[in-house]
Coordinates of C-alpha atoms and ligand atoms in Angstrom, one line a residue:
X246 CA 5.5 -47.4 -14.3
X247 CA 1.8 -47.1 -13.3
X248 CA -0.9 -47.3 -15.9
X249 CA -2.6 -44.3 -14.4
X250 CA -1.7 -40.9 -15.7
X251 CA 0.6 -39.3 -13.3
X252 CA 1.1 -35.6 -12.7
X253 CA 4.4 -34.7 -11.1
X254 CA 5.3 -31.6 -9.3
X255 CA 8.8 -30.5 -8.4
X256 CA 8.9 -29.5 -4.7
X257 CA 11.5 -26.7 -4.4
X258 CA 13.1 -26.3 -1.0
X259 CA 15.6 -23.7 0.3
X260 CA 17.4 -24.6 3.4
X261 CA 14.8 -27.2 4.3
X262 CA 11.8 -25.0 3.7
X263 CA 9.4 -25.6 0.9
X264 CA 9.0 -22.7 -1.4
X265 CA 5.3 -21.7 -1.3
X266 CA 5.1 -21.9 -5.1
X267 CA 5.4 -25.7 -4.7
X268 CA 2.1 -25.8 -2.7
X269 CA 0.4 -23.7 -5.4
X270 CA 1.6 -26.2 -8.0
X271 CA 0.3 -29.1 -5.9
X272 CA -3.1 -27.4 -5.7
X273 CA -3.2 -27.1 -9.5
X274 CA -1.7 -30.6 -9.9
X275 CA -4.4 -32.1 -7.8
X276 CA -7.1 -30.6 -10.1
X277 CA -5.3 -31.8 -13.2
X278 CA -4.7 -35.3 -11.8
X279 CA -8.4 -35.6 -10.7
X280 CA -9.6 -34.6 -14.2
X281 CA -7.3 -37.2 -15.7
X282 CA -8.4 -39.7 -13.1
X283 CA -4.7 -40.1 -12.4
X284 CA -2.3 -39.6 -9.5
X285 CA -0.4 -36.7 -8.2
X286 CA 3.2 -37.1 -7.1
X287 CA 5.9 -34.7 -6.0
X288 CA 9.6 -35.0 -6.1
X289 CA 11.6 -33.6 -3.2
X290 CA 15.4 -33.5 -3.0
X291 CA 16.9 -32.3 0.3
X292 CA 18.6 -33.4 3.5
X293 CA 16.7 -34.9 6.4
X294 CA 13.4 -33.7 5.1
X295 CA 11.0 -36.7 5.8
X296 CA 8.8 -34.5 8.0
X297 CA 8.7 -31.8 5.4
X298 CA 7.8 -34.4 2.7
X299 CA 4.6 -35.0 4.7
X300 CA 3.6 -31.4 4.2
X301 CA 3.5 -32.1 0.4
X302 CA 1.0 -34.9 1.2
X303 CA -1.0 -32.5 3.4
X304 CA -1.2 -30.1 0.4
X305 CA -2.5 -32.7 -2.1
X306 CA 0.2 -35.2 -3.2
X307 CA -0.6 -38.9 -3.3
X308 CA 3.0 -39.8 -3.0
X309 CA 6.3 -38.0 -2.6
X310 CA 9.6 -39.3 -4.1
X311 CA 12.2 -38.3 -1.6
X312 CA 15.9 -38.0 -2.4
X313 CA 17.8 -37.5 0.9
X314 CA 21.4 -36.6 0.8
X315 CA 23.6 -33.7 2.1
X316 CA 24.4 -32.9 -1.6
X317 CA 20.9 -31.6 -2.0
X318 CA 21.2 -29.0 0.8
X319 CA 21.8 -26.4 -1.9
X320 CA 20.8 -26.4 -5.5
X321 CA 23.3 -28.6 -7.2
X322 CA 22.1 -28.5 -10.8
X323 CA 24.1 -31.5 -12.0
X324 CA 22.8 -33.8 -9.3
X325 CA 19.3 -32.4 -9.1
X326 CA 19.0 -32.9 -12.8
X327 CA 20.5 -36.3 -12.9
X328 CA 18.2 -37.8 -10.3
X329 CA 15.1 -36.0 -11.5
X330 CA 15.7 -37.3 -15.1
X331 CA 16.1 -40.8 -13.7
X332 CA 12.8 -40.5 -11.9
X333 CA 11.0 -39.1 -14.9
X334 CA 12.3 -42.0 -17.0
X335 CA 11.2 -44.5 -14.3
X336 CA 7.6 -43.3 -13.6
X337 CA 6.9 -41.6 -17.0
X338 CA 4.7 -38.9 -15.8
X339 CA 2.1 -37.5 -18.2
X340 CA 2.7 -34.0 -16.9
X341 CA 5.7 -32.5 -15.0
X342 CA 5.4 -29.0 -13.6
X343 CA 7.9 -26.8 -11.9
X344 CA 7.8 -23.3 -10.5
X345 CA 9.1 -20.5 -12.8
X346 CA 11.7 -19.6 -10.2
X347 CA 15.4 -19.4 -10.8
X348 CA 15.7 -23.0 -9.7
X349 CA 12.7 -24.2 -11.6
X350 CA 13.7 -22.4 -14.8
X351 CA 17.3 -23.7 -14.7
X352 CA 16.2 -27.3 -13.9
X353 CA 13.2 -27.4 -16.2
X354 CA 15.1 -26.5 -19.3
X355 CA 17.9 -29.0 -18.5
X356 CA 15.5 -31.9 -17.7
X357 CA 13.4 -31.2 -20.8
X358 CA 16.5 -31.4 -23.0
X359 CA 17.7 -34.6 -21.3
X360 CA 14.2 -36.2 -21.8
X361 CA 13.9 -34.9 -25.4
X362 CA 10.6 -33.2 -24.6
X363 CA 9.2 -29.7 -24.9
X364 CA 8.8 -27.2 -22.1
X365 CA 6.3 -24.3 -21.9
X366 CA 7.8 -21.6 -19.8
X367 CA 6.2 -19.1 -17.5
X368 CA 2.6 -20.4 -17.7
X369 CA -0.2 -18.5 -16.1
X370 CA -2.8 -21.2 -16.6
X371 CA -3.0 -25.0 -16.9
X372 CA -6.1 -26.9 -18.0
X373 CA -7.4 -30.2 -19.1
X374 CA -9.8 -29.5 -22.0
X375 CA -13.0 -31.4 -22.7
X376 CA -11.1 -34.0 -24.9
X377 CA -8.7 -34.7 -22.0
X378 CA -5.8 -32.7 -23.5
X379 CA -3.4 -30.8 -21.3
X380 CA -3.4 -27.1 -22.3
X381 CA -0.7 -24.7 -21.2
X382 CA -1.6 -21.1 -21.2
X383 CA 0.9 -18.3 -21.2
X384 CA 1.0 -14.6 -22.3
X385 CA 2.6 -14.0 -25.8
X386 CA 3.3 -11.0 -27.9
X387 CA 4.1 -8.8 -25.0
X388 CA 1.1 -10.0 -23.1
X389 CA -1.4 -8.9 -25.8
X390 CA -2.6 -12.5 -26.4
X391 CA -2.9 -15.6 -24.3
X392 CA -1.3 -18.6 -26.2
X393 CA -2.9 -22.0 -25.6
X394 CA -0.2 -24.6 -26.1
X395 CA -0.3 -28.3 -26.4
X396 CA 2.8 -30.5 -26.3
X397 CA 3.0 -33.7 -28.4
X398 CA 6.0 -35.2 -26.6
X399 CA 5.9 -36.7 -23.1
X400 CA 6.2 -35.7 -20.3
X401 CA 4.4 -32.5 -21.0
X402 CA 6.6 -30.1 -19.1
X403 CA 5.8 -26.5 -17.9
X404 CA 7.1 -23.9 -15.6
X405 CA 4.4 -21.9 -13.8
X406 CA 4.5 -18.3 -12.5
X407 CA 4.4 -17.7 -8.8
X408 CA 1.1 -16.5 -7.2
X409 CA -1.1 -17.4 -10.2
X410 CA -2.3 -20.8 -8.9
X411 CA -4.0 -21.5 -5.6
X412 CA -2.7 -24.0 -3.0
X413 CA -5.1 -26.3 -1.2
X414 CA -5.7 -25.8 2.5
X415 CA -3.3 -27.9 4.6
X416 CA -5.1 -31.1 5.6
X417 CA -3.3 -33.3 8.1
X418 CA -5.8 -36.1 7.6
X419 CA -4.8 -36.4 4.0
X420 CA -3.0 -39.8 3.4
X421 CA 0.0 -40.3 1.1
X422 CA 3.1 -42.3 0.6
X423 CA 6.7 -41.2 1.1
X424 CA 8.9 -43.2 -1.2
X425 CA 12.6 -43.0 -0.5
X426 CA 14.6 -43.1 -3.6
X427 CA 18.2 -44.2 -4.1
X428 CA 20.4 -41.2 -4.7
X429 CA 23.0 -41.3 -7.5
X430 CA 25.7 -38.7 -7.1
X431 CA 27.6 -37.6 -10.2
X432 CA 31.3 -37.8 -9.9
X433 CA 32.1 -34.2 -10.5
X434 CA 30.2 -31.2 -9.2
X435 CA 30.2 -28.7 -12.0
X436 CA 27.9 -26.1 -10.5
X437 CA 27.1 -25.3 -7.0
X438 CA 24.9 -22.4 -6.3
X439 CA 26.2 -21.0 -3.0
X440 CA 24.2 -19.8 -0.1
X441 CA 25.0 -16.2 -0.9
X442 CA 23.2 -16.7 -4.2
X443 CA 20.1 -18.2 -2.6
X444 CA 20.0 -15.3 -0.2
X445 CA 19.6 -13.0 -3.2
X446 CA 16.4 -11.0 -3.5
X447 CA 13.1 -12.9 -3.5
X448 CA 11.0 -10.1 -4.8
X449 CA 8.0 -12.3 -5.5
X450 CA 7.4 -12.7 -1.8
X451 CA 8.0 -9.1 -0.8
X452 CA 5.2 -7.3 1.1
X453 CA 6.4 -3.8 0.2
X454 CA 8.3 -3.0 -3.0
X455 CA 10.0 0.3 -3.9
X456 CA 10.6 0.2 -7.6
X457 CA 12.7 2.5 -9.8
X458 CA 12.5 3.1 -13.5
X459 CA 14.1 5.1 -16.3
X460 CA 13.2 8.2 -14.3
X461 CA 16.4 7.5 -12.3
X462 CA 19.4 9.3 -13.7
X463 CA 22.1 6.9 -12.8
X464 CA 22.8 3.5 -11.2
X465 CA 23.9 5.0 -7.8
X466 CA 20.5 6.6 -7.4
X467 CA 19.0 3.2 -6.6
X468 CA 20.6 3.8 -3.2
X469 CA 18.0 6.5 -2.6
X470 CA 15.3 3.9 -3.1
X471 CA 17.3 1.4 -1.0
X472 CA 17.3 3.9 1.9
X473 CA 13.5 4.2 1.8
X474 CA 13.2 0.4 1.4
X475 CA 15.4 -0.1 4.5
X476 CA 13.1 2.1 6.6
X477 CA 10.0 0.2 5.4
X478 CA 11.6 -3.3 5.4
X479 CA 10.8 -3.3 1.7
X480 CA 12.5 -4.8 -1.3
X481 CA 13.8 -2.8 -4.2
X482 CA 12.3 -3.5 -7.6
X483 CA 12.9 -2.2 -11.0
X484 CA 11.4 -1.7 -14.4
X485 CA 13.3 -3.2 -17.3
X486 CA 15.4 -0.2 -18.5
X487 CA 17.7 0.0 -15.4
X488 CA 18.2 -3.8 -15.6
X489 CA 19.1 -3.5 -19.3
X490 CA 21.5 -0.8 -18.4
X491 CA 23.2 -3.1 -15.9
X492 CA 22.3 -0.8 -13.0
X493 CA 20.5 -3.5 -11.0
X494 CA 20.2 -7.3 -11.3
X495 CA 17.5 -9.0 -13.3
X496 CA 16.1 -10.6 -10.0
X497 CA 14.7 -7.2 -9.2
X498 CA 12.9 -6.7 -12.5
X499 CA 9.1 -6.6 -12.3
X500 CA 7.0 -7.2 -15.3
X501 CA 6.2 -9.4 -18.3
X502 CA 9.8 -10.7 -18.7
X503 CA 10.7 -10.3 -15.0
X504 CA 8.8 -11.2 -11.8
X505 CA 5.1 -11.2 -11.1
X506 CA 4.6 -9.6 -7.7
X507 CA 1.6 -9.0 -5.4
X508 CA 2.8 -6.9 -2.5
X509 CA 0.7 -5.0 0.0
X510 CA 2.3 -1.8 -1.3
X511 CA 4.0 -1.1 -4.6
X512 CA 5.7 2.3 -4.9
X513 CA 6.7 3.1 -8.5
X514 CA 9.3 5.9 -8.8
X515 CA 9.9 7.2 -12.3
X516 CA 8.1 4.4 -14.0
X517 CA 5.8 5.3 -16.8
X518 CA 3.5 2.2 -16.5
X519 CA 4.0 0.3 -19.8
X520 CA 1.7 -2.7 -20.3
X521 CA 4.8 -5.0 -19.8
X522 CA 5.5 -3.5 -16.4
X523 CA 1.9 -3.5 -15.3
X524 CA 1.7 -7.2 -16.3
X525 CA 3.9 -7.9 -13.3
X526 CA 2.5 -5.7 -10.6
X527 CA -1.1 -4.7 -11.4
X528 CA -2.4 -7.2 -8.7
X529 CA -0.6 -5.3 -5.9
X530 CA -2.9 -4.3 -3.1
X531 CA -2.0 -0.6 -3.1
X532 CA -0.1 1.1 -5.9
X533 CA 1.5 4.4 -5.4
X534 CA 3.3 6.3 -8.2
X535 CA 5.7 9.2 -8.3
X536 CA 6.1 10.6 -11.7
X537 CA 6.8 14.1 -13.2
X538 CA 4.4 13.5 -16.0
X539 CA 0.7 13.7 -15.0
X540 CA -0.3 11.8 -18.1
X541 CA 1.9 8.8 -17.3
X542 CA -0.2 5.6 -17.7
X543 CA 0.9 4.4 -14.2
X544 CA -1.5 7.0 -12.7
X545 CA -4.5 5.1 -14.3
X546 CA -4.0 2.2 -12.1
X547 CA -2.4 3.9 -9.1
X548 CA -4.4 4.2 -5.9
X549 CA -2.3 7.2 -4.8
X550 CA -0.1 9.4 -7.0
X551 CA 2.5 12.2 -6.5
X552 CA 3.0 14.3 -9.6
X553 CA 6.5 15.4 -9.0
X554 CA 10.2 14.7 -9.1
X555 CA 11.2 11.5 -7.3
X556 CA 14.5 13.2 -6.3
X557 CA 12.4 15.6 -4.2
X558 CA 9.6 13.3 -3.1
X559 CA 11.6 10.3 -2.0
X560 CA 14.0 12.2 0.4
X561 CA 10.9 14.0 1.8
X562 CA 9.3 10.6 2.5
X563 CA 12.4 9.3 4.1
X564 CA 12.7 12.4 6.3
X565 CA 9.0 12.2 7.2
X566 CA 9.2 8.6 8.2
X567 CA 12.3 9.2 10.3
X568 CA 10.7 12.2 12.0
X569 CA 7.5 10.2 12.8
X570 CA 9.6 7.4 14.3
X571 CA 11.7 9.7 16.3
Ligands
FAD160 C1 8.9 -8.4 -24.8 C2 9.0 -7.3 -23.9 C3 9.1 -7.6 -22.5 C4 9.2 -6.5 -21.6 N1 9.3 -6.8 -20.3 C5 9.3 -5.8 -19.4 C6 9.3 -6.1 -18.0 O1 9.3 -7.2 -17.5 N2 9.3 -5.0 -17.1 C7 9.3 -3.7 -17.5 O2 9.3 -2.8 -16.7 N3 9.4 -3.5 -18.9 C8 9.4 -4.5 -19.8 N4 9.5 -4.2 -21.1 C9 9.8 -2.8 -21.5 C10 8.6 -1.9 -21.5 O3 8.0 -1.9 -22.8 C11 8.9 -0.4 -21.2 O4 10.0 0.0 -22.1 C12 9.5 -0.2 -19.8 O5 8.6 -0.8 -18.9 C13 9.6 1.3 -19.5 O6 10.3 1.4 -18.3 P1 10.1 2.7 -17.5 O7 8.7 3.0 -17.1 O8 11.1 2.7 -16.3 O9 10.7 3.8 -18.5 P2 9.9 5.0 -19.3 O10 8.8 4.4 -20.0 O11 11.0 5.7 -20.0 O12 9.4 5.9 -18.2 C14 10.2 6.7 -17.3 C15 9.2 7.6 -16.5 O13 9.9 8.3 -15.6 C16 9.3 9.6 -15.5 N5 10.3 10.5 -14.9 C17 11.4 11.0 -15.5 N6 12.2 11.7 -14.6 C18 11.5 11.6 -13.4 C19 11.8 12.1 -12.1 N7 12.9 12.8 -11.9 N8 10.9 11.9 -11.1 C20 9.8 11.2 -11.4 N9 9.5 10.6 -12.6 C21 10.3 10.8 -13.6 C22 8.9 9.9 -16.9 O14 7.8 10.9 -16.8 C23 8.4 8.6 -17.4 O15 7.0 8.4 -17.2 C24 9.3 -5.2 -22.0 C25 9.3 -4.9 -23.4 C26 9.1 -5.9 -24.3 C27 9.0 -5.6 -25.8

């Protein structure tokens, strides 16, 4: 273990590609490590990823702990957790951060339990205060207050929302170490997340999102939004009520307890614009709303609005786009 305070970032990879959230975490990790006068490391588990590991150095890491084995091609919770817990015990990082993605959330909670430490989930800010304490900031009480949280146990673990931190510019002159670690494989594989699951919607990266809310009358009506999304190469999103009704999977949910998104275009169909929904999409470049109620709060932040029935407006949009393309 080094005597310097270490900040460690989990580098998430899917099929050999680093999830951009990991670069954002490295950007923030660099700032934290510098303030603590410590080091910044990253842990990467994958297969044949030595070149990719250098990318983590180019984005701020002083060293990368690389676990190379075919078992890490997909997220294998048991083996990911086992090896990351071993590493955390060995290097005893002061701070350990992961993305608030499906992988990061699943792993973070398991690792924290194994290490007997706390975990602050879904942070939107991380700081070192003037006394050198690590402060984790996250919305609380439906986003009405920002809680500032300090953890007594070590490592201080946090998951961080996507697109709230800034990555550093890629710098190929940056120097760092790639440290290959011995992989320990657990005897039985309890959970393998299959490729089909990884291919599930990644709404946080979508450039165009067509979202539906409680203004939809039934689950099948999401197919209307999917038709429009298909034409625009968009991703279908949702407010919480359709998710709670089981009409669409949670991965599609936008908002305080769902995903934070920042697409170029966000089209809200039959969504009133509650503060919890806005918390997840207000940073979108262009917001368009379709709602029968002219006083719906969504119109206050919308750049363009259609006061009308989505069941009339969406088919018209589809028809218009098809006609223009023809
Ligand atoms: C702790 C907590 C976390 C939450 N997290 C989230 C979250 O992550 N995401 C989220 O979305 N919500 C979240 N919520 C729920 C939130 O408070 C709202 O209940 C929810 O956002 C409302 O969804 P909605 O706009 O689809 O429904 P409603 O508020 O019921 O609005 C439906 C809208 O559809 C319009 N409408 C009806 N028929 C039509 C039609 N035919 N054409 C056009 N418009 C029509 C209506 O005028 C209305 O404005 C959370 C709540 C809590 C307490």
